[in-house]
Short mmCIF file of C-alpha atoms in Angstrom, two decimals:
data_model
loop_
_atom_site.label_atom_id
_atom_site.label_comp_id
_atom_site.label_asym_id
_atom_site.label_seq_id
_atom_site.Cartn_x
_atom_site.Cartn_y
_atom_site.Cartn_z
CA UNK A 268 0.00 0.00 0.00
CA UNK A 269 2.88 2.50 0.99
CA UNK A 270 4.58 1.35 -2.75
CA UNK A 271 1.04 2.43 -4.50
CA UNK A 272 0.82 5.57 -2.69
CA UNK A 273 4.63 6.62 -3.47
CA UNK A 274 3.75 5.88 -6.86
CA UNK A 275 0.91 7.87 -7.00
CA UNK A 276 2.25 10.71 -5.47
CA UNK A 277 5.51 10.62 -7.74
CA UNK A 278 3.02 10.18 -10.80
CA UNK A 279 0.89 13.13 -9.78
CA UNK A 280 3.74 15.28 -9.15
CA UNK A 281 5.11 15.01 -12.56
CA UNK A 282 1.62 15.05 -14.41
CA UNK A 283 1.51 18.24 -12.53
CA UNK A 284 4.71 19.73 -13.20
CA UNK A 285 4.29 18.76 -16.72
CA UNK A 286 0.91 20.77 -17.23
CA UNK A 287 2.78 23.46 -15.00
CA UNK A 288 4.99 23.72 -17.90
CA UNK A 289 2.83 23.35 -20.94
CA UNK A 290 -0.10 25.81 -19.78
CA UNK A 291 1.53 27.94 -17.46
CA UNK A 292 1.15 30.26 -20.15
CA UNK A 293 -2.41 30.11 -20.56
CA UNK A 294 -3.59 29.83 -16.94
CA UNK A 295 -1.64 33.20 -16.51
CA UNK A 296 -3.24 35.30 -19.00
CA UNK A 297 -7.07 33.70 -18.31
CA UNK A 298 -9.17 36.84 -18.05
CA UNK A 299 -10.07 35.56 -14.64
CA UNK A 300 -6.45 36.13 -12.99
CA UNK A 301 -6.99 39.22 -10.90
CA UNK A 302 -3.41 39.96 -10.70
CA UNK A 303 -3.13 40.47 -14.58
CA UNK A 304 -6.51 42.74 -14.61
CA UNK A 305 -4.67 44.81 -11.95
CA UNK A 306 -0.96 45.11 -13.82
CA UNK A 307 -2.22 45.07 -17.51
CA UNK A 308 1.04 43.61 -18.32
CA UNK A 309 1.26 45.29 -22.08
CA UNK A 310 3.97 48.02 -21.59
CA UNK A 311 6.37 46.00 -23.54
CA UNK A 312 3.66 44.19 -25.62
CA UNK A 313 4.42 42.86 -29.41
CA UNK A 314 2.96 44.91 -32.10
CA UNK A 315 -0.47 43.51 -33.61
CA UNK A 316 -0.34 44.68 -37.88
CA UNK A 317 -3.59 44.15 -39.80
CA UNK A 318 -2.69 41.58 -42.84
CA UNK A 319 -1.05 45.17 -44.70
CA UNK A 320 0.88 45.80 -41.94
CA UNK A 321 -1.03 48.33 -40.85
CA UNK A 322 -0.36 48.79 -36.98
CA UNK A 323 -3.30 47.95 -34.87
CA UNK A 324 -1.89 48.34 -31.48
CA UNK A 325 1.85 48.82 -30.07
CA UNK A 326 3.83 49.50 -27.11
CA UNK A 327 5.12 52.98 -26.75
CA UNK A 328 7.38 54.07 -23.71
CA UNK A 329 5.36 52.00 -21.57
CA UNK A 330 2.18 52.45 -23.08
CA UNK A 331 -0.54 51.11 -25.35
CA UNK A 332 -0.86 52.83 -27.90
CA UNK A 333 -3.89 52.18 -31.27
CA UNK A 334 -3.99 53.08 -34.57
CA UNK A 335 -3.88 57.01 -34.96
CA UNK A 336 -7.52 56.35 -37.49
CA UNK A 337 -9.98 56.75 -34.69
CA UNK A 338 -12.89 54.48 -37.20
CA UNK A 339 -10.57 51.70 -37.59
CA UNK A 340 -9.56 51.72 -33.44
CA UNK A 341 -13.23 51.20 -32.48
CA UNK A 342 -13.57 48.65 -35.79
CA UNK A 343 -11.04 46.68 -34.43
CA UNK A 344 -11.95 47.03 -31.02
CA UNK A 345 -13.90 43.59 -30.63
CA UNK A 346 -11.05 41.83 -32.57
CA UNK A 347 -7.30 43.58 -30.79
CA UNK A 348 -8.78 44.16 -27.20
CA UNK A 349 -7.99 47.21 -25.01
CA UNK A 350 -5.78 47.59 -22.10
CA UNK A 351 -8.14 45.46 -19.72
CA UNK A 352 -9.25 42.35 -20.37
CA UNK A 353 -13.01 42.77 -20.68
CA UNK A 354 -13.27 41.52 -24.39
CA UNK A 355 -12.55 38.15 -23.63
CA UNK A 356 -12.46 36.94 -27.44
CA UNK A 357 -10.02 39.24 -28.35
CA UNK A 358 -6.40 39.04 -29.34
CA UNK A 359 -4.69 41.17 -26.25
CA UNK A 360 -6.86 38.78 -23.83
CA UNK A 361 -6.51 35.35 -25.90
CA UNK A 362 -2.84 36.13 -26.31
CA UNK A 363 -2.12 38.01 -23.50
CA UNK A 364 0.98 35.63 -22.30
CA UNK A 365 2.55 35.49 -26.02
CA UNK A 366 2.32 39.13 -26.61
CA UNK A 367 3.94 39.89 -23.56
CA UNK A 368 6.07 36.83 -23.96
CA UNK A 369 5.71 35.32 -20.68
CA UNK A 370 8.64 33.61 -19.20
CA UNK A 371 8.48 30.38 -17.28
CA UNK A 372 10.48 31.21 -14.61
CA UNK A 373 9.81 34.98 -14.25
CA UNK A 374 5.86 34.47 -15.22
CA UNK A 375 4.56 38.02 -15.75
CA UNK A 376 7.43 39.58 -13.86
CA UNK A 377 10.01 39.25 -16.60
CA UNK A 378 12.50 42.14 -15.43
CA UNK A 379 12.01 45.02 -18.04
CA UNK A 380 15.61 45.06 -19.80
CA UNK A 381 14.59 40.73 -20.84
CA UNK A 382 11.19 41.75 -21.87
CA UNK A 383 10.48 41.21 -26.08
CA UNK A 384 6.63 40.69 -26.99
CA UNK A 385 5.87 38.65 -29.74
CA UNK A 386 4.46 40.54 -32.73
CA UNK A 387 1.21 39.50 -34.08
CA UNK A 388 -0.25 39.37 -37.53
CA UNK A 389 -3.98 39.67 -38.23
CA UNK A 390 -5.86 38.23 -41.55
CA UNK A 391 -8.39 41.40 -41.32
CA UNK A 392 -8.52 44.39 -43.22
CA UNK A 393 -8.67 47.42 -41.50
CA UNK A 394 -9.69 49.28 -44.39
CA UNK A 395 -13.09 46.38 -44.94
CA UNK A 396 -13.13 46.64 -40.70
CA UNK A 397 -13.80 50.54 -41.17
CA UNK A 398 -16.55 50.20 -44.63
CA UNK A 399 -18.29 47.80 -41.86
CA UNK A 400 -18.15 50.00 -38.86
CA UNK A 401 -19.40 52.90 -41.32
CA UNK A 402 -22.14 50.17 -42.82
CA UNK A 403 -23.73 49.52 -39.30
CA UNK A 404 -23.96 53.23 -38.05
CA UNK A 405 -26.27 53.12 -35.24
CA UNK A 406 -26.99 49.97 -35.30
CA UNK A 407 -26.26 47.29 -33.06
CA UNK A 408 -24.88 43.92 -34.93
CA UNK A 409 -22.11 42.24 -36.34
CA UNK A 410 -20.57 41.68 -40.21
CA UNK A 411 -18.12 38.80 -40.95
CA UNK A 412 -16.43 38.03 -44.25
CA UNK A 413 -14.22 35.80 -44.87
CA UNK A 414 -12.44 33.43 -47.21
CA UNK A 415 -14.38 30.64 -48.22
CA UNK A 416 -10.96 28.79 -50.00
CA UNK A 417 -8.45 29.98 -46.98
CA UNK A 418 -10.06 30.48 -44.21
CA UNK A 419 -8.65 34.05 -43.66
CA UNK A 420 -11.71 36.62 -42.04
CA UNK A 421 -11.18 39.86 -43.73
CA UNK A 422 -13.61 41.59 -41.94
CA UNK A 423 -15.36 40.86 -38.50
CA UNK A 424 -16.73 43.34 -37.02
CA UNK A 425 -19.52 43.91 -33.09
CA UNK A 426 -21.50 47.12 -32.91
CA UNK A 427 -21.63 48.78 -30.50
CA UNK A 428 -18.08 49.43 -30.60
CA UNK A 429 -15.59 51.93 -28.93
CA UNK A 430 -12.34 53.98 -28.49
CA UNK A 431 -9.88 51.84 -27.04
CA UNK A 432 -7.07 54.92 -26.51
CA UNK A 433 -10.57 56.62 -24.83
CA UNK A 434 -13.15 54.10 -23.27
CA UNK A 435 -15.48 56.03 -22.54
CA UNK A 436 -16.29 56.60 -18.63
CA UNK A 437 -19.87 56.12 -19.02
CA UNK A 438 -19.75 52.68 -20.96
CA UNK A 439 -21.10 50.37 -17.47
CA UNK A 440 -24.21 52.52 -17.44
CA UNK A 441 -24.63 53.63 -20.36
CA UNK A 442 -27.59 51.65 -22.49
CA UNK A 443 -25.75 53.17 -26.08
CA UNK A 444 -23.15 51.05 -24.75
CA UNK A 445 -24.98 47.59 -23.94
CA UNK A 446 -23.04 44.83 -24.60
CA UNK A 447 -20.00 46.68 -26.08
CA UNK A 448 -17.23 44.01 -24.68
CA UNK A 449 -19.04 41.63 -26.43
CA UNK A 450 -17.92 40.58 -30.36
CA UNK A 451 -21.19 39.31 -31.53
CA UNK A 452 -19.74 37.36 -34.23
CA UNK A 453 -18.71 34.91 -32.27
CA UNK A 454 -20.35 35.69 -28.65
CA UNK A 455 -23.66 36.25 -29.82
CA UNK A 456 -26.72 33.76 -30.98
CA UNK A 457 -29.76 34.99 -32.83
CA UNK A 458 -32.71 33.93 -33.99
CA UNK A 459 -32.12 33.23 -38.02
CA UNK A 460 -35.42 34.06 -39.66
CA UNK A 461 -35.49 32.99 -43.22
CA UNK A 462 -31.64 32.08 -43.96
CA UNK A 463 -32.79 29.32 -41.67
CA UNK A 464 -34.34 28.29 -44.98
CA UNK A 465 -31.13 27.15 -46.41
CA UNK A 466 -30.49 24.88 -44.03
CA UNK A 467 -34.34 23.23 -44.39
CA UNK A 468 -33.93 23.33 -48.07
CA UNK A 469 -30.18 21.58 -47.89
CA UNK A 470 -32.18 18.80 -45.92
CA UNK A 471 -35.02 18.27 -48.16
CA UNK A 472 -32.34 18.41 -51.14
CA UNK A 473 -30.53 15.60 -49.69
CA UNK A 474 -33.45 13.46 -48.11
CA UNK A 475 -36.20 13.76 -51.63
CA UNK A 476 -34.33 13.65 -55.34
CA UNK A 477 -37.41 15.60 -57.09
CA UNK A 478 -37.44 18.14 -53.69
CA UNK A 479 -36.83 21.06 -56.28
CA UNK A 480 -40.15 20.14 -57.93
CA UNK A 481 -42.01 20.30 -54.43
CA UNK A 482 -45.49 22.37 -55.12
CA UNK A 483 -47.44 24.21 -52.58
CA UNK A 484 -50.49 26.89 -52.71
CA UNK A 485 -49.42 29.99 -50.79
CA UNK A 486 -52.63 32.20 -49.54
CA UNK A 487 -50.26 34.57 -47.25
CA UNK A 488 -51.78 32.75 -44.27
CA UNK A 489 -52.49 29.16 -43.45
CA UNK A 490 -53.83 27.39 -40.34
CA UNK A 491 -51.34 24.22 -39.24
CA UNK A 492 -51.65 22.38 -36.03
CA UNK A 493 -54.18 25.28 -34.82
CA UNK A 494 -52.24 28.51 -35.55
CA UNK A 495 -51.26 30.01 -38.19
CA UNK A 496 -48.24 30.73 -40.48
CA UNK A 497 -48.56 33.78 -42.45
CA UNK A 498 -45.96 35.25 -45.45
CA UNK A 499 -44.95 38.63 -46.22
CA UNK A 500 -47.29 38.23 -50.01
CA UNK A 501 -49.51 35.75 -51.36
CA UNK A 502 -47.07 33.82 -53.18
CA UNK A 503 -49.50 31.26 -54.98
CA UNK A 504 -48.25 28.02 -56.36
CA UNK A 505 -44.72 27.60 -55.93
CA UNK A 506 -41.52 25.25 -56.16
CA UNK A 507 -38.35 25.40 -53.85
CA UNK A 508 -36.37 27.60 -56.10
CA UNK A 509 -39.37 30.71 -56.30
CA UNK A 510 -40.50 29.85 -52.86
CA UNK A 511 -37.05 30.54 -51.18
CA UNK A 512 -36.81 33.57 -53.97
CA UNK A 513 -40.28 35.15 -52.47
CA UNK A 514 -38.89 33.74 -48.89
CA UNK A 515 -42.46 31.49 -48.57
CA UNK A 516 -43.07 30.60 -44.96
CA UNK A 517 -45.79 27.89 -46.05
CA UNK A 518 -44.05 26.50 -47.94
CA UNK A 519 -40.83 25.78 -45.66
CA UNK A 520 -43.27 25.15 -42.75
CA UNK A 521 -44.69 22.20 -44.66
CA UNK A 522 -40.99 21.35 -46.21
CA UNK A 523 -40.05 21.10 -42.07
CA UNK A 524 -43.32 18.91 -41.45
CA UNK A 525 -42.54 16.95 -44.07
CA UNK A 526 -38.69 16.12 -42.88
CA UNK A 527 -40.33 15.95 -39.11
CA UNK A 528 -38.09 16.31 -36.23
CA UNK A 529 -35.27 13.98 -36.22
CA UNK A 530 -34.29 14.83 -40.13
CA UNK A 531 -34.56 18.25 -39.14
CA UNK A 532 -32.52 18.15 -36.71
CA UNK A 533 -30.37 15.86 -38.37
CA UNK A 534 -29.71 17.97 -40.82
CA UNK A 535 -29.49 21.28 -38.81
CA UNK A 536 -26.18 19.49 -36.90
CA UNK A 537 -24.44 18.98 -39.62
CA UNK A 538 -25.03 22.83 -40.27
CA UNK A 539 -23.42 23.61 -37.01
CA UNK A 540 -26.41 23.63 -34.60
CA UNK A 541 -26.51 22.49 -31.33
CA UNK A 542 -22.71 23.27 -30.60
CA UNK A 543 -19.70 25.41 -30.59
CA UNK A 544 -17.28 26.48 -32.88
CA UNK A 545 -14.02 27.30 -31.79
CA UNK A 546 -11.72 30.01 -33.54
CA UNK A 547 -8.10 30.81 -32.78
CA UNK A 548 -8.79 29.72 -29.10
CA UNK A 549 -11.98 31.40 -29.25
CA UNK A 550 -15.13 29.99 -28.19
CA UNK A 551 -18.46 30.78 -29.78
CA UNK A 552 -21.49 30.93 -28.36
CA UNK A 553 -24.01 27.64 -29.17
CA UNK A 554 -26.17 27.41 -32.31
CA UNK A 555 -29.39 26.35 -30.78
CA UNK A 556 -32.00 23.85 -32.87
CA UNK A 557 -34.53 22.15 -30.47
CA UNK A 558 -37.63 20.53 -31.58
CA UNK A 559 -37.87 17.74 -28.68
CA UNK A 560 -40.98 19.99 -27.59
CA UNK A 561 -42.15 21.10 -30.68
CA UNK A 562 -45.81 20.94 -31.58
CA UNK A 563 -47.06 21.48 -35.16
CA UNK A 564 -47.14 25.21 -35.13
CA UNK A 565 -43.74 25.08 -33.74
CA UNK A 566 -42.48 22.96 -36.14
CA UNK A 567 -43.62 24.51 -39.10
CA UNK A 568 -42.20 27.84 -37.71
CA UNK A 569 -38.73 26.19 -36.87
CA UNK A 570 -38.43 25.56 -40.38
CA UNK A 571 -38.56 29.16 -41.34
CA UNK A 572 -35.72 29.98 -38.41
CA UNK A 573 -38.02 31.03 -35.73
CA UNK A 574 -39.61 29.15 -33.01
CA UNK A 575 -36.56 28.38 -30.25
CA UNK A 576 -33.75 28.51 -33.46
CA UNK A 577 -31.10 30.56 -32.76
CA UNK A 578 -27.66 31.41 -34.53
CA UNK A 579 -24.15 32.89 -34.39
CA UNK A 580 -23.26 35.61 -37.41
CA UNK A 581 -20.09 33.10 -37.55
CA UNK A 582 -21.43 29.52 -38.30
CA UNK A 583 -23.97 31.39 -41.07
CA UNK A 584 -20.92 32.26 -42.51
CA UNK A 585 -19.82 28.96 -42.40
CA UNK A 586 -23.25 27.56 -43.76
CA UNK A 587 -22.86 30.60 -47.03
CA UNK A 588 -19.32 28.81 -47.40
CA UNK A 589 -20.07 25.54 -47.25
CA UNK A 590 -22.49 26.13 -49.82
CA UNK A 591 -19.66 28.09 -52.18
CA UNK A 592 -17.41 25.04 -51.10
CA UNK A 593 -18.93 22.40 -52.50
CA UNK A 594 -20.27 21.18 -49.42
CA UNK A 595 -17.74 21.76 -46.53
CA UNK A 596 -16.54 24.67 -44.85
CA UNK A 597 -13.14 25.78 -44.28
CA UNK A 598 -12.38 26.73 -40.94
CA UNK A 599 -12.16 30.36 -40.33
CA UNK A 600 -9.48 31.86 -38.73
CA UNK A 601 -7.75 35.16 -37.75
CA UNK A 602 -4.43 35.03 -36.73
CA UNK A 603 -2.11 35.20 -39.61
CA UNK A 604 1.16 34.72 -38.27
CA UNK A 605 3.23 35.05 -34.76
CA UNK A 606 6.62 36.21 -33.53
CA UNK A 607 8.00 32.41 -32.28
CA UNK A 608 10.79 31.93 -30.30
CA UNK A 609 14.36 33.44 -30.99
CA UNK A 610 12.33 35.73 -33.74
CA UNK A 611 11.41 33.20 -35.51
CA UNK A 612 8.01 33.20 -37.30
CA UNK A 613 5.53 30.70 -36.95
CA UNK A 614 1.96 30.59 -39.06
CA UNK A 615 -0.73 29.71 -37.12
CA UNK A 616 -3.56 29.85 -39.59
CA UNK A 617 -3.71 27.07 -42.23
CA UNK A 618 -6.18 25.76 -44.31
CA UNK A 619 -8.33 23.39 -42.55
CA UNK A 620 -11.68 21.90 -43.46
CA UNK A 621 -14.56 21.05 -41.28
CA UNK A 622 -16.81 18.32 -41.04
CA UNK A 623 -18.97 17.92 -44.68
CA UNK A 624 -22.84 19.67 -44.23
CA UNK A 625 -23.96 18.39 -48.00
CA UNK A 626 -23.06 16.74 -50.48
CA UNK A 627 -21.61 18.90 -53.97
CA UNK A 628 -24.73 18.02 -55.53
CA UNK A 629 -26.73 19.79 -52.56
CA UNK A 630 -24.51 22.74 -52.88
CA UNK A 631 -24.53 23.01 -56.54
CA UNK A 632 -28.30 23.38 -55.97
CA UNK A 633 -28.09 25.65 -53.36
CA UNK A 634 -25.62 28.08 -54.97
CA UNK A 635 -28.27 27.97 -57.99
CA UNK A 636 -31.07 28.80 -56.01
CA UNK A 637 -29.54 31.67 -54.04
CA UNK A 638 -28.21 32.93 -57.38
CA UNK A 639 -31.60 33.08 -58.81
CA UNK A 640 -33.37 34.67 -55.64
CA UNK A 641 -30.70 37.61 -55.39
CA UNK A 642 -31.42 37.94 -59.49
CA UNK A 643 -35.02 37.89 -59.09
CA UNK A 644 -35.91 39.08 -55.56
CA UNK A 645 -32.86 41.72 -54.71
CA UNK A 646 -31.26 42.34 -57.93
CA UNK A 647 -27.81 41.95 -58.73
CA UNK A 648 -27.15 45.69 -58.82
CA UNK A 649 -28.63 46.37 -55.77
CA UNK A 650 -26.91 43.55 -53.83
CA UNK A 651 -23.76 44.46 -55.56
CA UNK A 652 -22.79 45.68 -58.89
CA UNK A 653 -18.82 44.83 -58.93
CA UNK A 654 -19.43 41.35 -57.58
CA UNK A 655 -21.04 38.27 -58.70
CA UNK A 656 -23.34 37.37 -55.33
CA UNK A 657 -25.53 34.58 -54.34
CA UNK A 658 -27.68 35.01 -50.81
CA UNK A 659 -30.38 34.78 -48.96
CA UNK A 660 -32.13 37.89 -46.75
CA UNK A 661 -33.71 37.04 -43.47
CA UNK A 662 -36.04 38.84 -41.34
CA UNK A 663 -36.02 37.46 -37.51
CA UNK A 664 -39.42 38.59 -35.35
CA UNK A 665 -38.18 39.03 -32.31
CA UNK A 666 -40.52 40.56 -29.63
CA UNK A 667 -41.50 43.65 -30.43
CA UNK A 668 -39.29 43.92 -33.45
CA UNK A 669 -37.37 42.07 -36.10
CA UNK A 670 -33.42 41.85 -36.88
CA UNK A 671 -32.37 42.08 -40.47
CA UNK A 672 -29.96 38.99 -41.82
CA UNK A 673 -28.08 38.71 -45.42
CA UNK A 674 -25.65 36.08 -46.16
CA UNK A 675 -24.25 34.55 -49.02
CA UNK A 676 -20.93 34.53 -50.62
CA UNK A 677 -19.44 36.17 -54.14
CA UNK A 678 -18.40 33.28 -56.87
CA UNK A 679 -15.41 35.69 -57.91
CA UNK A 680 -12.15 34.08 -58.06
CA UNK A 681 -10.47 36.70 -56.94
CA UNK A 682 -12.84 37.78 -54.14
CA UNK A 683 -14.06 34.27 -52.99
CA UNK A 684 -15.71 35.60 -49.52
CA UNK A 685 -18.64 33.98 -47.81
CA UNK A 686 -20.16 36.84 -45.33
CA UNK A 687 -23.24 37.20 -42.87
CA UNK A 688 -24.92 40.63 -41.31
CA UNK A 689 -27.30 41.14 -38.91
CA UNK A 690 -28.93 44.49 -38.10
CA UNK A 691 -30.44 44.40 -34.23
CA UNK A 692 -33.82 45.69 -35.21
CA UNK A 693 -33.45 46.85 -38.66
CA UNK A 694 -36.52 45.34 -39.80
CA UNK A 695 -35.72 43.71 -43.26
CA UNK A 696 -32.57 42.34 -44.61
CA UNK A 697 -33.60 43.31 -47.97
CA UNK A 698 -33.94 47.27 -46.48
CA UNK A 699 -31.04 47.16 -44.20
CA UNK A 700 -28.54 44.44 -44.25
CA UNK A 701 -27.68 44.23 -47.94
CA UNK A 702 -26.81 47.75 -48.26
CA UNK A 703 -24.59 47.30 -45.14
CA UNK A 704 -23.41 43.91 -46.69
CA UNK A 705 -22.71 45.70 -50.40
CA UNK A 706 -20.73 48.81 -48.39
CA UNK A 707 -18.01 46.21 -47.35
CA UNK A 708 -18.57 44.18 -50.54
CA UNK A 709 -17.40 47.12 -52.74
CA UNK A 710 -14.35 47.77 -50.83
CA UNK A 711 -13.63 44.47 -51.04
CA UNK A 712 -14.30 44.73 -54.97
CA UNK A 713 -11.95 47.87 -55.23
CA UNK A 714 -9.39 45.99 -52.92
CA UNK A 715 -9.34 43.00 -54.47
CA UNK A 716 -11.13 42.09 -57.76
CA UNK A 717 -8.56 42.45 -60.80
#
């Protein structure tokens, strides 16, 4: 018994000095350490470039110091960080310990004539961050774009936003201010509305051959299990590809019926639901799609992306690229590159797939329908003129309101970005989120597109 026990204790002991040594780096820098809130820790702090090099944030004589562009500081707020660590997504909080380049022995106390910081390379644009910032105005939401082929976001962006060289004193109580440390991107779920549709129709693609010729009689208003669903226009007889064009809630509440619960669901994991995603070591929050108490009403409306359904701006991104992609996603990511030891560089983004949502077939269907309902419904001027689009609007009711959704992604093969926007309370994606959408589209055009 006294053998067992020394050998426990002797195996304990190393497994602990051996996580000592491999997360020592991360424990330190947790948001949650008390001693780092106090002593910030980034007076010597690597430099953080946008993918130009633009500087994002630096350490000058001691200090913190931002971009000298005031829009692109509070556009990159969500993404860099401030001095504290109340955005706990972003890149000064995540990589808190590498941009101050903690030392083993020392910890955070490295004496100041040994301290270095790592430098840190972003894939964003500041120049897309700022079209978005400028897009959103007022409003309260969130843009992402990125690269459907890489990986690489471009552009993700959390109203409301602020001044990270002047936080303002006001932004605990103030409502303007509600929710400003968090990046909704990736910290936020909402409910979907009608780019929920995508999802139901990827399901029905892959679960009926002749789904595409699917009929149904749309009266603006029908009565199923006791309630009813109503549309936006009476949208008569209509297939899949005109009924997600006129955005036919009928129709996808019968298409949902029709799949019933466990095909829905099913299907709406493979989309991401009902889990996280995890980005650069940051968390998400979790796609929700429950049905376990769904009644027929409820059903009907979960189809359309209402009901309990809820989503993060990031995974429909991922859904828009999966579609572009043939059927599977790439991994997003944001951190370009990083100062390693010695000065060495090391690349920490890479291309990486995720787990297949459809089949190419599926997604070839997909990216035909969402072609035709931005040519017919939106118009490919409107949605933008320099690009060659495919999406889907969405219009969330949500209490007393509605949020406005667009997503989609550009078939260019110079501009390959999958994107979604959501507008807290701008009524309709049509009215509000494609024109924010096309703002950072058309930079991206004049950026990008030979």
């Amino acid at each position: 018994m006294v053998l067992i026990m020394t050998l426990a204790f002797f195996a304990g002991l190393i497994y602990h000095a051996v996580n000592l040594m491999v997360h020592s780096a991360e424990w330190a820098s947790m948001p949650t350490n008390a001693h780092l809130s106090e002593r910030a820790g980034l007076e010597f702090a690597g430099t953080i470039y946008d993918r130009d090099g633009v500087v994002l944030a630096e350490s000058v004589d001691k200090k913190r110091v931002y971009n000298s562009d005031e829009s692109i500081r509070k556009a990159c707020v969500h993404l860099v960080g401030d001095d504290s660590t109340n955005i706990s997504t972003a890149v000064q909080t995540l990589y808190r310990s590498e941009l101050t380049d903690f030392n083993f022995i020392y910890g955070l106390g490295l004496p100041d004539s040994m301290k270095q910081g790592r430098d840190i390379t972003l894939t964003v644009d500041s120049e897309l961050q700022k079209a978005a910032l400028h897009a959103l105005g007022d409003y309260k939401g969130a843009m992402v774009f990125y690269n459907y082929k890489t990986g690489e976001i471009l552009c993700m962006v959390s109203t409301p936003a602020y001044d990270p060289a002047n936080v303002p004193e006001d932004i605990e109580t103030n409502s303007a201010y509600e929710g400003a440390y968090l990046n909704r991107v990736l910290s936020s779920a909402y409910t979907p509305g009608s780019t929920f549709k995508l999802v139901t129709s990827a399901a029905a693609l892959s679960e009926y051959p002749d789904a595409e010729n699917f009929t149904y009689h749309c009266e603006g208003a029908e009565e199923i299990g006791g309630k009813e669903v109503v549309c936006y226009r009476v949208s008569g007889d209509v297939d899949l590809k005109n009924a997600l064009a006129d955005s036919c809630n009928i129709y996808f509440g019968h298409l949902s019926l029709m799949l019933g619960k466990e095909k829905m669901t099913e299907y709406a994991e493979k989309a991401g639901f009902n889990g996280y995603r995890m980005v650069d070591g940051a968390q998400t929050a979790k796609s929700v799609f429950n049905v376990t108490n769904a009644g027929e009403n409820d059903m009907a409306w979960a189809g359309v992306g209402q009901y309990t359904v809820l989503e993060t701006p990031l995974n429909m991104a991922m859904i828009s690229a999966a579609i572009a992609n043939g059927g599977t996603p790439v991994k997003p990511y944001f951190i370009r590159k990083m100062g390693g030891a010695f000065g060495t560089s090391v690349t920490e983004g890479k291309t990486e797939l995720d787990s297949r949502m459809m089949s190419q077939a599926v997604a070839d269907k997909l990216t035909e329908l969402m072609d035709y309902t931005v040519t017919t419904s939106y118009g490919k001027d409107y949605v933008c003129s320099s690009l060659d689009v495919c999406g889907k609007t969405g219009t969330a009711e949500v209490g007393d309101g509605a949020h406005a959704w667009f997503t989609g992604f550009c078939r260019d093969e110079d501009c390959p970005l999958a994107f979604a926007v959501i507008v807290e309370y701008g009524d309709t994606g049509y009215g509000v989120a494609i024109p924010a959408a096309t703002a950072v589209l058309e930079k991206a055009a004049e950026r990008y597109k030979h």
